[in-house]
Short mmCIF file of C-alpha atoms and ligand atoms in Angstrom, two decimals:
data_model
loop_
_atom_site.label_atom_id
_atom_site.label_comp_id
_atom_site.label_asym_id
_atom_site.label_seq_id
_atom_site.Cartn_x
_atom_site.Cartn_y
_atom_site.Cartn_z
CA MET A 1 0.00 0.00 0.00
CA ALA A 2 1.39 3.35 -1.01
CA LYS A 3 1.44 6.09 1.54
CA ALA A 4 1.72 9.83 1.15
CA ARG A 5 5.08 11.19 2.27
CA ARG A 6 5.73 14.50 3.89
CA ILE A 7 6.75 17.20 1.41
CA TRP A 8 9.85 19.05 2.47
CA ASN A 9 9.41 22.78 2.91
CA TYR A 10 11.74 25.52 1.68
CA LEU A 11 10.73 27.73 4.60
CA HIS A 12 12.34 25.20 6.95
CA PRO A 13 16.04 26.11 7.09
CA THR A 14 17.21 22.50 7.42
CA GLU A 15 15.00 21.29 4.56
CA ARG A 16 15.94 24.21 2.31
CA ALA A 17 19.55 22.98 2.10
CA MET A 18 18.37 19.58 0.85
CA LEU A 19 16.07 21.17 -1.75
CA GLN A 20 19.05 23.20 -3.02
CA THR A 21 21.39 20.21 -3.34
CA PRO A 22 21.77 18.46 -6.72
CA ALA A 23 20.48 14.88 -6.59
CA GLN A 24 22.46 11.74 -7.48
CA PRO A 25 21.74 9.60 -10.56
CA CYS A 26 19.55 6.55 -9.94
CA ALA A 27 21.42 3.25 -10.35
CA LEU A 28 19.26 1.50 -12.96
CA PRO A 29 19.91 -2.03 -11.64
CA ASP A 30 18.47 -0.93 -8.26
CA LEU A 31 15.33 0.57 -9.78
CA GLY A 32 13.33 -2.63 -9.43
CA SER A 33 13.97 -2.91 -5.71
CA ARG A 34 10.97 -2.92 -3.43
CA GLU A 35 12.25 0.29 -1.84
CA ASN A 36 12.49 2.19 -5.12
CA GLN A 37 9.17 0.91 -6.53
CA ARG A 38 7.57 1.86 -3.24
CA LEU A 39 9.12 5.33 -3.48
CA ILE A 40 7.57 5.81 -6.95
CA ASP A 41 4.11 4.66 -5.78
CA ASP A 42 4.39 6.92 -2.73
CA MET A 43 5.35 9.86 -4.95
CA PHE A 44 2.28 9.30 -7.17
CA LEU A 45 0.06 9.33 -4.10
CA THR A 46 1.86 12.29 -2.51
CA MET A 47 1.48 14.32 -5.71
CA ARG A 48 -2.19 13.42 -6.06
CA ARG A 49 -3.05 14.21 -2.44
CA ALA A 50 -1.32 17.58 -2.72
CA ASN A 51 -3.08 18.36 -6.04
CA GLY A 52 0.31 18.76 -7.67
CA VAL A 53 1.15 18.27 -11.34
CA GLY A 54 4.70 17.09 -10.63
CA LEU A 55 6.91 15.99 -7.76
CA ALA A 56 10.65 15.37 -7.52
CA ALA A 57 12.27 12.87 -5.15
CA PRO A 58 14.28 15.56 -3.28
CA GLN A 59 10.92 17.06 -2.26
CA VAL A 60 10.25 13.95 -0.19
CA GLY A 61 13.80 13.89 1.16
CA VAL A 62 15.31 11.41 -1.31
CA ALA A 63 18.36 12.78 -3.16
CA LEU A 64 17.85 10.80 -6.40
CA ARG A 65 17.32 11.96 -9.98
CA LEU A 66 13.73 10.78 -10.08
CA ALA A 67 10.49 12.72 -10.60
CA VAL A 68 6.85 12.08 -11.46
CA VAL A 69 4.83 14.32 -13.79
CA LEU A 70 1.11 14.20 -14.62
CA ARG A 71 0.33 13.42 -18.26
CA LEU A 72 -1.28 16.78 -18.96
CA ASP A 73 -1.27 15.79 -22.65
CA ALA A 74 -3.01 12.44 -21.96
CA PRO A 75 -4.84 12.54 -18.61
CA ASP A 76 -6.05 8.93 -18.86
CA GLN A 77 -2.43 7.68 -18.81
CA ASP A 78 -0.35 6.98 -15.71
CA PRO A 79 1.93 9.87 -14.77
CA TYR A 80 5.38 9.95 -16.31
CA VAL A 81 8.13 8.51 -14.17
CA LEU A 82 11.33 10.35 -15.06
CA VAL A 83 14.46 8.47 -14.04
CA ASN A 84 17.73 10.30 -14.79
CA PRO A 85 15.95 12.69 -17.19
CA VAL A 86 17.82 14.73 -19.79
CA LEU A 87 16.27 17.61 -21.74
CA ASP A 88 17.42 18.58 -25.20
CA GLU A 89 16.12 20.19 -28.39
CA LEU A 90 15.03 23.09 -26.21
CA SER A 91 13.14 25.70 -28.21
CA ALA A 92 14.96 29.00 -28.57
CA GLN A 93 11.72 30.73 -27.69
CA ASP A 94 10.60 31.09 -24.06
CA GLU A 95 7.16 31.88 -22.69
CA ASP A 96 6.17 33.36 -19.34
CA ASP A 97 3.61 31.79 -17.03
CA GLU A 98 2.83 31.59 -13.33
CA GLU A 99 4.36 28.80 -11.24
CA GLY A 100 4.18 27.59 -7.70
CA CYS A 101 5.81 24.69 -5.90
CA LEU A 102 4.55 22.21 -3.31
CA SER A 103 7.76 22.87 -1.35
CA ILE A 104 7.18 26.64 -1.28
CA PRO A 105 3.51 26.89 -0.31
CA GLY A 106 1.74 30.18 -0.88
CA VAL A 107 4.39 31.64 -3.19
CA TYR A 108 3.74 32.15 -6.91
CA GLY A 109 5.74 33.90 -9.58
CA ILE A 110 6.22 34.41 -13.28
CA VAL A 111 8.88 32.14 -14.74
CA PRO A 112 10.17 32.09 -18.32
CA ARG A 113 10.53 28.54 -19.69
CA HIS A 114 11.35 26.97 -23.04
CA ILE A 115 8.10 26.45 -24.95
CA ARG A 116 9.11 23.07 -26.35
CA LEU A 117 11.64 20.37 -25.54
CA ARG A 118 12.56 16.76 -25.95
CA LEU A 119 12.65 14.58 -22.85
CA ARG A 120 14.87 11.52 -22.62
CA ALA A 121 14.61 9.41 -19.50
CA PHE A 122 14.14 5.89 -18.14
CA ASP A 123 10.77 4.66 -16.93
CA ARG A 124 10.10 2.81 -13.67
CA ARG A 125 11.23 -0.47 -15.24
CA GLY A 126 14.49 1.09 -16.40
CA GLN A 127 13.41 1.23 -20.06
CA PRO A 128 14.60 4.30 -21.97
CA PHE A 129 11.97 6.49 -23.58
CA THR A 130 11.75 9.79 -25.42
CA ALA A 131 8.88 12.27 -25.49
CA MET A 132 8.24 15.68 -26.98
CA ALA A 133 6.50 18.21 -24.74
CA ASP A 134 5.32 21.77 -25.09
CA HIS A 135 3.70 24.57 -23.13
CA LEU A 136 2.40 23.51 -19.69
CA LEU A 137 3.76 19.96 -19.83
CA ALA A 138 7.18 21.25 -20.95
CA ARG A 139 7.03 23.79 -18.10
CA VAL A 140 6.31 21.14 -15.47
CA ILE A 141 9.10 18.91 -16.80
CA GLN A 142 11.57 21.84 -16.66
CA HIS A 143 10.43 22.67 -13.12
CA GLU A 144 10.94 19.07 -11.94
CA VAL A 145 14.34 18.67 -13.64
CA ASP A 146 15.37 21.93 -11.95
CA HIS A 147 14.53 20.29 -8.60
CA LEU A 148 16.96 17.49 -9.44
CA ASN A 149 19.64 20.14 -9.94
CA GLY A 150 18.84 21.92 -6.68
CA ARG A 151 17.14 24.82 -8.47
CA LEU A 152 13.77 26.22 -7.48
CA PHE A 153 11.33 28.33 -9.47
CA ILE A 154 11.96 31.29 -7.18
CA ASP A 155 15.56 31.31 -8.51
CA ARG A 156 14.20 31.91 -12.02
CA ALA A 157 11.12 34.01 -11.31
CA THR A 158 11.20 37.44 -12.92
CA SER A 159 8.43 38.69 -10.62
CA PHE A 160 6.19 37.37 -7.86
CA THR A 161 2.41 37.34 -8.04
CA ARG A 162 1.67 36.09 -4.52
CA GLY A 163 3.42 35.33 -1.25
CA GLU A 164 6.80 37.00 -1.86
CA SER A 165 6.79 38.23 1.76
CA LEU A 166 6.78 34.60 2.93
CA LEU A 167 10.27 34.07 1.52
CA PRO A 168 13.22 34.34 3.90
CA SER A 169 15.25 37.48 3.22
NI1 LIG B 201 8.41 22.32 -7.26
#
């Protein structure tokens, strides 16, 4: 049975350091372990309970290059599991939109992101896959890959729309 995990919070000084630390690559031969499969199921549930569209392992205190992303392009499909994701073929053109983050509750800002990209990653069985994404899905993928590199949307925001005063100075 999956269980929802606690989402680490940027406003917590000790948790902030973890959220800002680049995560380690997943060892593909270990991906099938009960512990790792359980982590993925728990991340699905944690994301769903929090009404999120994506969640990265460092947000639940696990420093691995692993994230889950809702299939905004195909809502009847299981969420993407991104293991060791790499982004390429990034569009030269950016677009601005509002973002928030489950680890920075109450704070929203405008973030420029590539409109289109190609995703290359491994799925939960360690099989490589490729996908093209654009607009909101591409934005969520970029946000989650940033988490794996210790970067948060507030580092890229050009302005804040809500909650800026909540951020530590
Ligand atoms: Ni986030």
